[in-house]
Coordinates of N, CA and C in Angstrom, one line a residue:
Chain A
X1 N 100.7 152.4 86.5 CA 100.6 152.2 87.9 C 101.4 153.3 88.7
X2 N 100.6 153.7 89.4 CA 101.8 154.8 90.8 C 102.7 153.8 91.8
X3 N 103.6 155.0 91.8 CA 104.6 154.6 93.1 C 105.7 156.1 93.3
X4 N 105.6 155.6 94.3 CA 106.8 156.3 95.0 C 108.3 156.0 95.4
X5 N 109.0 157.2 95.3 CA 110.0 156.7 95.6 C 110.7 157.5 96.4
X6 N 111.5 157.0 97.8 CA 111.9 158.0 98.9 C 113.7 157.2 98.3
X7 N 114.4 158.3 97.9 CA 115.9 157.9 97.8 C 117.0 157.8 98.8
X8 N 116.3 158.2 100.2 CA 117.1 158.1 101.1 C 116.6 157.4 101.8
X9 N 117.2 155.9 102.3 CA 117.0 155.0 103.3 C 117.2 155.7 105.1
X10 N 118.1 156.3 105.1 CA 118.8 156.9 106.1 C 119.0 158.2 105.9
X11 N 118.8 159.3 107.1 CA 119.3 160.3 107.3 C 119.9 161.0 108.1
X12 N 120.8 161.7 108.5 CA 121.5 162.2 110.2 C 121.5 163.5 109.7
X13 N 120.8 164.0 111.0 CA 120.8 165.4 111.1 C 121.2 165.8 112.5
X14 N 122.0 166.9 112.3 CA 122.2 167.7 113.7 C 120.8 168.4 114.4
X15 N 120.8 168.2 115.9 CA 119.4 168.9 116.4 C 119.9 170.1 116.0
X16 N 118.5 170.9 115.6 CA 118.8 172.3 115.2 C 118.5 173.2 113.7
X17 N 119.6 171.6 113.3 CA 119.3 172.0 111.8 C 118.6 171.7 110.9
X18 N 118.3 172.2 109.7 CA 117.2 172.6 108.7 C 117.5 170.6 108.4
X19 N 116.1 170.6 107.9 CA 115.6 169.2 106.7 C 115.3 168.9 105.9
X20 N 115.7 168.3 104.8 CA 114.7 168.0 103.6 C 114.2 166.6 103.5
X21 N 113.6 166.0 103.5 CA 113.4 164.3 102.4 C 112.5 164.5 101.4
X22 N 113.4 163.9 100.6 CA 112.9 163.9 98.7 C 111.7 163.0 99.2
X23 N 110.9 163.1 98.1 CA 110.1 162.4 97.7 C 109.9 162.2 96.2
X24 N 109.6 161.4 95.3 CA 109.4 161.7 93.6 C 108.3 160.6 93.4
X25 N 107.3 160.6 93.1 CA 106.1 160.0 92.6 C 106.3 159.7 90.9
X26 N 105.1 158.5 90.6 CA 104.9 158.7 89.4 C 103.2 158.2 89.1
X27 N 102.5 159.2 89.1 CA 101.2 158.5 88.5 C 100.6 159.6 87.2
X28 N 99.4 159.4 87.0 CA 99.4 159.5 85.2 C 98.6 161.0 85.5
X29 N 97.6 161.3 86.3 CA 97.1 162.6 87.1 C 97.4 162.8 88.2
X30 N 96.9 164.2 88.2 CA 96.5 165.1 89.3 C 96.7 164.2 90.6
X31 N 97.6 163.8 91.1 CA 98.0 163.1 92.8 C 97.0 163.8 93.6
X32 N 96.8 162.7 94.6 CA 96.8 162.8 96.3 C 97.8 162.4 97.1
X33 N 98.6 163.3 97.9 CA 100.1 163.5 98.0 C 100.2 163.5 99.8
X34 N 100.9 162.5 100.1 CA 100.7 162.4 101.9 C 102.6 162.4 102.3
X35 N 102.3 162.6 103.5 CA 103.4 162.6 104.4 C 103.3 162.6 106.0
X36 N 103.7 160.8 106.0 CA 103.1 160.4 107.5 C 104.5 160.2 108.1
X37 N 104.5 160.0 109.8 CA 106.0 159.8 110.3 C 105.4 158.4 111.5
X38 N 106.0 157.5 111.4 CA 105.6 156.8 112.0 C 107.1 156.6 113.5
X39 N 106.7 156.4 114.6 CA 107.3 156.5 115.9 C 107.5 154.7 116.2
X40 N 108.4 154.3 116.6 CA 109.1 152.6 117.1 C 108.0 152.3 117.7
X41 N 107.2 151.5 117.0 CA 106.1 150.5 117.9 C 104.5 151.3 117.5
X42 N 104.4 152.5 116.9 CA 103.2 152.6 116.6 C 102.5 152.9 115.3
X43 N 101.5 153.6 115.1 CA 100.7 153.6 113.5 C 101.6 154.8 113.1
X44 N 100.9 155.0 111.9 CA 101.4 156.2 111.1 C 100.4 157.3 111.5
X45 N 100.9 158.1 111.4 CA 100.3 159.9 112.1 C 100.7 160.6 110.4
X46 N 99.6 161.4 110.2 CA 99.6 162.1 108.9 C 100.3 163.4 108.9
X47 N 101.2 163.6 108.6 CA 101.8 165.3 108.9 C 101.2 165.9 108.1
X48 N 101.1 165.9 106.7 CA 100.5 167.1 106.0 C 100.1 166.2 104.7
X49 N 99.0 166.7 103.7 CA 98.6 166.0 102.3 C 98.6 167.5 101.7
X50 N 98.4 167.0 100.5 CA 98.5 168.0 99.4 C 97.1 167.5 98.7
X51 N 96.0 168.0 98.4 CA 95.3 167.4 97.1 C 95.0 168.3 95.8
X52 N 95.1 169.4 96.3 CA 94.7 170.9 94.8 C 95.0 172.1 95.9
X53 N 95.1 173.1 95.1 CA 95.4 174.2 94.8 C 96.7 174.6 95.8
X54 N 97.8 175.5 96.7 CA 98.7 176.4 96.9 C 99.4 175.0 96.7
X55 N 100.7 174.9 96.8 CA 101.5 173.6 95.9 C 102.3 173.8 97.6
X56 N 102.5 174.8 98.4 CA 103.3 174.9 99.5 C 102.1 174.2 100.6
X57 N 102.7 173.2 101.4 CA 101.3 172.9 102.2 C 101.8 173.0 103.9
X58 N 101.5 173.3 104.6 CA 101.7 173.4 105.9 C 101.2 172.4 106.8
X59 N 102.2 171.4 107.6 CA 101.4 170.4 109.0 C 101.6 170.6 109.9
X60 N 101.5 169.1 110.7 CA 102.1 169.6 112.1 C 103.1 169.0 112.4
X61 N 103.4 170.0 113.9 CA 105.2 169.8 114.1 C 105.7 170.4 112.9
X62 N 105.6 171.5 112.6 CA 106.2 172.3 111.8 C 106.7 172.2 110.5
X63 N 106.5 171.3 110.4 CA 106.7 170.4 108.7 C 106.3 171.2 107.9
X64 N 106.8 171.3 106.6 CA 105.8 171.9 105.4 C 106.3 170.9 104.3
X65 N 105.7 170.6 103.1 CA 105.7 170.4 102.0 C 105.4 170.7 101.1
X66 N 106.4 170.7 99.4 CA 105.8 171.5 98.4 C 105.6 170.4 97.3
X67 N 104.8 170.6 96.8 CA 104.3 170.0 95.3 C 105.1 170.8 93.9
X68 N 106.1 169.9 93.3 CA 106.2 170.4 92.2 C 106.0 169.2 91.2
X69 N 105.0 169.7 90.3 CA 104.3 168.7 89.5 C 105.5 168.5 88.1
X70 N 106.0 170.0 87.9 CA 107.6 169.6 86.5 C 108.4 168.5 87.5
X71 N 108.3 168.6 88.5 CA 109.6 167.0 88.9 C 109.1 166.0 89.2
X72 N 107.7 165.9 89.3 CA 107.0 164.9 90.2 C 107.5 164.7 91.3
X73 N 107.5 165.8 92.4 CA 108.3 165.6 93.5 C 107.2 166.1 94.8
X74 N 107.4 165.4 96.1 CA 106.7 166.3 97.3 C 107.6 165.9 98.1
X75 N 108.8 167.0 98.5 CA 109.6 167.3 99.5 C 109.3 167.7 100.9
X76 N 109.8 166.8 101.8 CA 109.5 167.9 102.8 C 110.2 168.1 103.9
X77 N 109.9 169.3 104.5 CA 111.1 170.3 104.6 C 110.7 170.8 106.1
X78 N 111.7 170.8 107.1 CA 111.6 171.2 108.7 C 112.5 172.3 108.7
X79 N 112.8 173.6 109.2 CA 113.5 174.7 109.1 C 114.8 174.2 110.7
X80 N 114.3 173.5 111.5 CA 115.0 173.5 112.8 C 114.4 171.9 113.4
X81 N 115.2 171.1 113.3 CA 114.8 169.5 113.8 C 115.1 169.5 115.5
X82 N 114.0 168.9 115.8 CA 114.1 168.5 117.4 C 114.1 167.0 117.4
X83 N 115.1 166.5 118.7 CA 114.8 165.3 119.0 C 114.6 164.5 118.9
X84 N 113.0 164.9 119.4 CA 112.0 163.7 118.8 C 111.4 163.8 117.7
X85 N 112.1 164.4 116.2 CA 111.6 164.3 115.0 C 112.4 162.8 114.5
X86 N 112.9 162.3 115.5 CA 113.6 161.1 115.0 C 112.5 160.2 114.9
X87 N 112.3 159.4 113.4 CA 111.7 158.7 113.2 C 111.5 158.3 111.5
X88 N 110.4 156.9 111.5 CA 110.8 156.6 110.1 C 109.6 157.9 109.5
X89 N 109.7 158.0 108.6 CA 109.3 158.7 108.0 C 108.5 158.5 106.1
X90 N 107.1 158.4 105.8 CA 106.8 157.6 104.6 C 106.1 159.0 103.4
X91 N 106.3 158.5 102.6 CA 105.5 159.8 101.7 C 104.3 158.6 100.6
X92 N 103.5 158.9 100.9 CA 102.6 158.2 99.8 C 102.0 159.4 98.5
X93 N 101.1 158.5 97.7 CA 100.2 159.3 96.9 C 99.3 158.1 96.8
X94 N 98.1 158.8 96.0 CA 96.9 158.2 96.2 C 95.6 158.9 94.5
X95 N 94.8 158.1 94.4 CA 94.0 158.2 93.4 C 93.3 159.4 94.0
X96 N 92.4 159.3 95.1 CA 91.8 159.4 96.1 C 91.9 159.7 97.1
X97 N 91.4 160.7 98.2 CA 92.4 160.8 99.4 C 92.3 159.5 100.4
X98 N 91.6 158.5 99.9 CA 91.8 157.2 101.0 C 92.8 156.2 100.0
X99 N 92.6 156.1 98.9 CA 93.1 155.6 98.1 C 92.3 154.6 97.0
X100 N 91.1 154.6 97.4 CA 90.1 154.0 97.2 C 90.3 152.5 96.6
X101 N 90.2 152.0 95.2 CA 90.4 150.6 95.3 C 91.7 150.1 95.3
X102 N 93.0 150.7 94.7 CA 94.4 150.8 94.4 C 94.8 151.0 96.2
X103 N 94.0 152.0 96.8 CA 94.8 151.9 98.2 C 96.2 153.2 97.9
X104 N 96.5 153.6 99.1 CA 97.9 154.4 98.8 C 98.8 153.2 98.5
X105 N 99.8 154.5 97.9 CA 100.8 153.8 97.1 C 102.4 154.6 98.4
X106 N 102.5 153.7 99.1 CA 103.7 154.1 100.1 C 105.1 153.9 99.2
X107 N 105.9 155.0 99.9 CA 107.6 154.9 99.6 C 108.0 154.2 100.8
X108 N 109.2 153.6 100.9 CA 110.0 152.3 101.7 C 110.3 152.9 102.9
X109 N 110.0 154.7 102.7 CA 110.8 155.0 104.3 C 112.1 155.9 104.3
X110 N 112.5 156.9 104.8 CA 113.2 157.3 105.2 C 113.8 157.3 106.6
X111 N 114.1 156.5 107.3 CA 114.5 157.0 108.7 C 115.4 157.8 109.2
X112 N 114.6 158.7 110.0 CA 115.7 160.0 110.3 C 116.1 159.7 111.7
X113 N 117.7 160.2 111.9 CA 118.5 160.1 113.1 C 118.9 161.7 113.3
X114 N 118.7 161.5 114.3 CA 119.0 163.4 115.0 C 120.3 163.2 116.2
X115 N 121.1 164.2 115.3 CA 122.1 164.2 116.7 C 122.2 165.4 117.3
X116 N 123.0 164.6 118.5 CA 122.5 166.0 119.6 C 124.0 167.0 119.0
Chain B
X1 N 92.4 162.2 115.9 CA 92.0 160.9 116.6 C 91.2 159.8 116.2
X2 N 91.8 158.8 115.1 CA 91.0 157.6 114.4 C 90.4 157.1 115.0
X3 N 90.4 156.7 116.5 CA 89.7 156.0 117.1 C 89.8 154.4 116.5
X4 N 90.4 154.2 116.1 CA 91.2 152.7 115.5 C 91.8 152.0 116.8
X5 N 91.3 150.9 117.3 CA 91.5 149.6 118.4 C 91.9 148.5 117.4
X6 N 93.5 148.3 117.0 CA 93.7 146.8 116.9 C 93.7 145.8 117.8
X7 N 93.6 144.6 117.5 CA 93.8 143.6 118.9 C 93.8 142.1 117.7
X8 N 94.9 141.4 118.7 CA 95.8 141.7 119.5 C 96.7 142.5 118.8
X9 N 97.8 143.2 119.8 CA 99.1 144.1 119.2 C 100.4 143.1 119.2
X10 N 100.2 141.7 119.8 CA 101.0 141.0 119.1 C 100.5 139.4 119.2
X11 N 100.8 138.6 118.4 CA 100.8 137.2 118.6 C 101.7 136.6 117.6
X12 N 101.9 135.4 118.3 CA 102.5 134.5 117.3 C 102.1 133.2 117.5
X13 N 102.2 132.9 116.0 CA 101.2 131.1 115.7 C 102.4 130.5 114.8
X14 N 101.7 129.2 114.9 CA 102.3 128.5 113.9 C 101.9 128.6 112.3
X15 N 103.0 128.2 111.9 CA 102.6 127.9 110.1 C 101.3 126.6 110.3
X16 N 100.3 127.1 109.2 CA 99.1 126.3 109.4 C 98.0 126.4 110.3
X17 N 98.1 127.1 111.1 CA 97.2 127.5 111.8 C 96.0 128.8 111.5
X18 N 94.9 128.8 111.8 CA 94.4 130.3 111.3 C 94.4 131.8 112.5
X19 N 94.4 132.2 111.8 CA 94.9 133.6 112.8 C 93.3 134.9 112.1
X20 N 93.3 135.2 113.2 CA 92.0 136.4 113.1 C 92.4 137.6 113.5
X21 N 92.7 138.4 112.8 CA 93.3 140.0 113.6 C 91.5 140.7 113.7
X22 N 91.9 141.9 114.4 CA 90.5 142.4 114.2 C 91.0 143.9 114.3
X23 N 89.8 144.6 113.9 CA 90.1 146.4 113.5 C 88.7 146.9 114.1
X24 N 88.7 147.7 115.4 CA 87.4 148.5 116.0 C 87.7 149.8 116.0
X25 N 86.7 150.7 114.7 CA 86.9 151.6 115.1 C 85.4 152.3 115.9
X26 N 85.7 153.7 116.7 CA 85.0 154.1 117.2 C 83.5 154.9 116.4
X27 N 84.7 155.7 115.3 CA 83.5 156.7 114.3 C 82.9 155.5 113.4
X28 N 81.7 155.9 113.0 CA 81.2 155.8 111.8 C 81.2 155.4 110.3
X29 N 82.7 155.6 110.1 CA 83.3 155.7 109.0 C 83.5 154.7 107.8
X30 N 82.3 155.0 106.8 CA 82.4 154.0 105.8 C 83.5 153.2 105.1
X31 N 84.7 153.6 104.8 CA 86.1 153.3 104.2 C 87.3 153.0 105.3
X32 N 87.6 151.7 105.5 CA 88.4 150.6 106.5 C 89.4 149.6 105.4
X33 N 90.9 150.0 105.8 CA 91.8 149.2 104.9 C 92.3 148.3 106.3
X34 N 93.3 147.0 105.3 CA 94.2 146.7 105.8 C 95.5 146.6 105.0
X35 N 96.9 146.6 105.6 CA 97.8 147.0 104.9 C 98.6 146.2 105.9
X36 N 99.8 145.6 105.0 CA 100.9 144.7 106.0 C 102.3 146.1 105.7
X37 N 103.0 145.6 106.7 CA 104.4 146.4 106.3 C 105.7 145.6 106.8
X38 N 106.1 145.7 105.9 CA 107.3 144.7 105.6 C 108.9 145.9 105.4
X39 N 109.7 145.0 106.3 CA 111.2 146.2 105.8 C 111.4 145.8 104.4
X40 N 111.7 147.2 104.0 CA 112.2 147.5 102.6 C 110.3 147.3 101.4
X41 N 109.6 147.4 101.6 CA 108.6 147.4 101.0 C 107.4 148.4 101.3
X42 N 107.6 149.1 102.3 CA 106.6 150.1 103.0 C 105.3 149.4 102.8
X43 N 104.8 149.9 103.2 CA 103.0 149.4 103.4 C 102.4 149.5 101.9
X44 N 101.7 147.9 102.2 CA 100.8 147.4 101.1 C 99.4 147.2 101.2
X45 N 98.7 146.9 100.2 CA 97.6 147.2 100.5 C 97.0 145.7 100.6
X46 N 96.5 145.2 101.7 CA 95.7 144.0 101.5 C 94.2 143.4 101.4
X47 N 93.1 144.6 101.8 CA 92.0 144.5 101.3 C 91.3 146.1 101.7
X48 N 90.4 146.4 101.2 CA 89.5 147.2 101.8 C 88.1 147.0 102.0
X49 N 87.6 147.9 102.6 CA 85.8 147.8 102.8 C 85.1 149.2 102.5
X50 N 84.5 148.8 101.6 CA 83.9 150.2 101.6 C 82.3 150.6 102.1
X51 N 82.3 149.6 102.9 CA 80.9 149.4 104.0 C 80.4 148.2 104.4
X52 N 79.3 147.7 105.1 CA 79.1 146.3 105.5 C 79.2 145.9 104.7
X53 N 79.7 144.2 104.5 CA 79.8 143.7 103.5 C 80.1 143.6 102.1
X54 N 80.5 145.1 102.1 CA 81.3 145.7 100.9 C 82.6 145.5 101.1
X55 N 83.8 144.1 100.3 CA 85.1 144.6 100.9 C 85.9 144.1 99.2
X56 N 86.9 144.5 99.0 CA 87.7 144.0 97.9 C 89.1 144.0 98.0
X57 N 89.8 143.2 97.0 CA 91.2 143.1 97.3 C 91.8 144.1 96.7
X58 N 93.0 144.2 97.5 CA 94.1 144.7 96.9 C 95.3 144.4 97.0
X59 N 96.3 145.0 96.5 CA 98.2 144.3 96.0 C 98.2 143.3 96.3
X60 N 97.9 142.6 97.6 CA 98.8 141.6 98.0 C 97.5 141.0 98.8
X61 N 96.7 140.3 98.2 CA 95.5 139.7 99.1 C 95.9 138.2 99.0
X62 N 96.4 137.6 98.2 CA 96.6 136.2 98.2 C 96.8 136.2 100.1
X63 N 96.2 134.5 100.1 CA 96.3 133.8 101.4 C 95.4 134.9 102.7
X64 N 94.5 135.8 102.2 CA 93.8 136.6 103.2 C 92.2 136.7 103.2
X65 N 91.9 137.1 103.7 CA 90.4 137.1 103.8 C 89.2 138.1 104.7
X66 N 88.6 138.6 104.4 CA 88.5 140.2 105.5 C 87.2 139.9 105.6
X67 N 86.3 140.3 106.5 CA 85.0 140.5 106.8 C 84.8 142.1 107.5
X68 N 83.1 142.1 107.2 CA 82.7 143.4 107.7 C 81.1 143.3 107.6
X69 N 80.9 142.8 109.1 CA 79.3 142.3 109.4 C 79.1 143.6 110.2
X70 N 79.7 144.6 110.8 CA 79.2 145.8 111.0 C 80.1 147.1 110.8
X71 N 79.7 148.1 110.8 CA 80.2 149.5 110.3 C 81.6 149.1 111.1
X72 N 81.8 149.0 112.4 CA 83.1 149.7 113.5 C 84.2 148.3 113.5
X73 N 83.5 147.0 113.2 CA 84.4 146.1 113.1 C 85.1 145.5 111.7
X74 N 86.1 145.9 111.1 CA 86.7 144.9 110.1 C 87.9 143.8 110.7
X75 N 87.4 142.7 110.4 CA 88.7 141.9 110.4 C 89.7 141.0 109.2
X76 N 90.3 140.8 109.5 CA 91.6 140.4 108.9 C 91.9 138.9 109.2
X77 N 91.5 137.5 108.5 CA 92.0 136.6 108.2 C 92.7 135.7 107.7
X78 N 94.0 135.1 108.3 CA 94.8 134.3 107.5 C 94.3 132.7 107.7
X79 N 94.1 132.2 106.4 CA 92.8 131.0 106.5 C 93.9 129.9 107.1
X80 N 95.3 130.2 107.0 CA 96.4 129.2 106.9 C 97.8 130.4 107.1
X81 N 98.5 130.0 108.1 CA 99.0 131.1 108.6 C 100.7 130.3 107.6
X82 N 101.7 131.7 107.2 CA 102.7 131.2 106.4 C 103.7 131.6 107.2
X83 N 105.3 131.2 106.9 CA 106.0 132.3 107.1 C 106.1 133.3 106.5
X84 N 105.7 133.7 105.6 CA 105.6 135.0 104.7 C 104.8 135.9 105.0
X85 N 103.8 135.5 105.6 CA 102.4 136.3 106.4 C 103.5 137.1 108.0
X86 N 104.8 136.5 108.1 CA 105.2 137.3 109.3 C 105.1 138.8 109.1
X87 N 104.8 139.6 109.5 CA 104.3 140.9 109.5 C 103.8 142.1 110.5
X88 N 104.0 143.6 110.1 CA 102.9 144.1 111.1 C 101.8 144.6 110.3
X89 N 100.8 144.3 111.1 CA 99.9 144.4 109.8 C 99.4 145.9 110.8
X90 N 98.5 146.6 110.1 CA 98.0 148.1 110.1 C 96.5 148.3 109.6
X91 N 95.5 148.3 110.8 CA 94.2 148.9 109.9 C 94.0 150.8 110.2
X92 N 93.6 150.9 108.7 CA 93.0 152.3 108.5 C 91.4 152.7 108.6
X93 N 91.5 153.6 108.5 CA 89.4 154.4 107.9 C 90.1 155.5 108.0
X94 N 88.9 156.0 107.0 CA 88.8 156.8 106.1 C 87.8 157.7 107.1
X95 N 88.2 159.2 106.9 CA 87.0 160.0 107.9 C 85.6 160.2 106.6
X96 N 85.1 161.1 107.2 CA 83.7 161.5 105.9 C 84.3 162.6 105.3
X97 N 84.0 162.7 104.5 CA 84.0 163.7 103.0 C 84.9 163.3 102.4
X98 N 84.5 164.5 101.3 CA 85.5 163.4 100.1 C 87.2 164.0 100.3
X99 N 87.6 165.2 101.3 CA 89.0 164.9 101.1 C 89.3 164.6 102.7
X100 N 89.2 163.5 103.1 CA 89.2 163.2 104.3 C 90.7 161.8 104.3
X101 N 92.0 162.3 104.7 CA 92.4 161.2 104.6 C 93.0 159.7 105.4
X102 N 93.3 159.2 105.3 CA 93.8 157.6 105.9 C 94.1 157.9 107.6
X103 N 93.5 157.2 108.2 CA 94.1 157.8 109.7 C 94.4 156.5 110.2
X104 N 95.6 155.3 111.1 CA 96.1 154.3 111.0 C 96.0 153.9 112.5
X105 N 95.9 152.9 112.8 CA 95.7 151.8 114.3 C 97.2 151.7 114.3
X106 N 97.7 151.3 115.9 CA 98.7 151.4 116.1 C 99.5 150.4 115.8
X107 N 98.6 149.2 115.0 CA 99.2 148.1 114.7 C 99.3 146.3 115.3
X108 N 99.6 145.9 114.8 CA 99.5 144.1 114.8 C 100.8 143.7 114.7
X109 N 101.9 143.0 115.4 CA 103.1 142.5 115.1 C 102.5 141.1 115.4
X110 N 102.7 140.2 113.9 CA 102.7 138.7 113.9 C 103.6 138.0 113.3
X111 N 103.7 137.3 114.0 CA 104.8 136.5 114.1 C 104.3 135.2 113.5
X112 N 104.9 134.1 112.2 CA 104.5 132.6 112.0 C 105.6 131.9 112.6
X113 N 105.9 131.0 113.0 CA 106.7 130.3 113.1 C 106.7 128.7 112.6

């Protein structure tokens, strides 16, 4: 069975500065690898997926994420946080890019706190 | 832009009662989930459709029930509403092609009491 796992419940970051949130997966192939941020009160918004080939992936709002398949891991990483990057924050994987009958497989959440 | 219309964005019922969420999307799009989200459990999977009348369970379908009598409408059934069913529930679709992924409605907060 897949799952994810996000190890940080909470995070505080200074506006300005650089970010990481782990991510570490476990499924048996080749993932479909997401990273959505969801805002107080609304849906999830997709920042970036991964499904094949460059392992570095580029979203939006400046996000990137990398695929390393030796850790089973999709980190992802802001160089300069603003503001309104405050929010929870989910990393899934997937059979499939919708998830097809299993569905994505979500992590619990990281929520990020930005200080001024 | 999903084009995903939940309704209602909130209600609350009693335990025992049935409750009908509903999911309109705008596109076309064959592949429509629903998913509850619970603190500390992130989002689960509680049915999908993979076109009219095509729908199947997933993780957590006990006590649910989904219909899809046309492309843009899925809804979401609790035949008997619990406190456990307290939730926000979340519908998705899928865009076309095959790497097209999950795009999410802004959501359902329900409340059982």
């Amino acid at each position: 069975a897949q799952s994810v796992t996000q190890p940080d419940i909470h995070i505080t970051v200074s506006e300005g500065a650089s970010l990481e949130l782990r991510c570490n997966y476990s499924y048996g192939a080749t993932p479909y690898l997401f990273w959505y941020v969801q805002s107080p009160g609304q849906g999830l918004q997709l920042l970036l997926k991964y499904f094949s080939g460059d392992t570095l992936v580029q979203g939006i709002k400046g996000f990137e994420a990398e695929f390393k398949r030796s850790q089973s891991s999709f980190n992802l990483r802001k160089p300069s946080v603003h503001w309104s990057d405050a929010a929870e924050y989910f990393c899934a994987v997937g059979a499939e890019p919708g998830g097809g009958a299993d569905g994505l497989t979500f992590g619990k959440g990281t929520h990020l706190i930005i200080q001024p | 832009d999903a084009g995903i219309t939940q309704s209602p964005r909130h209600k609350v019922t009693e335990t025992g009662t049935p409750v009908t969420l509903r999911c309109h999307q705008t596109e076309n799009h064959r592949y429509m989930y629903w998913y509850r989200q619970d603190p500390g459990h992130g989002l689960r999977l509680i049915h999908y459709s993979y076109g009219v009348k095509d729908t199947d369970k997933g993780e957590v379908s006990d006590g649910y029930s989904v219909s899809r009598s046309k492309t843009e409408d899925f809804l979401l059934t609790l035949e008997s509403a619990t406190s456990s069913q307290t939730s926000v529930y979340f519908c998705a679709n899928q865009g076309q092609g095959n790497n097209s992924p999950l795009h999410f409605g802004n959501g359902t907060r329900l409340t059982v009491t």
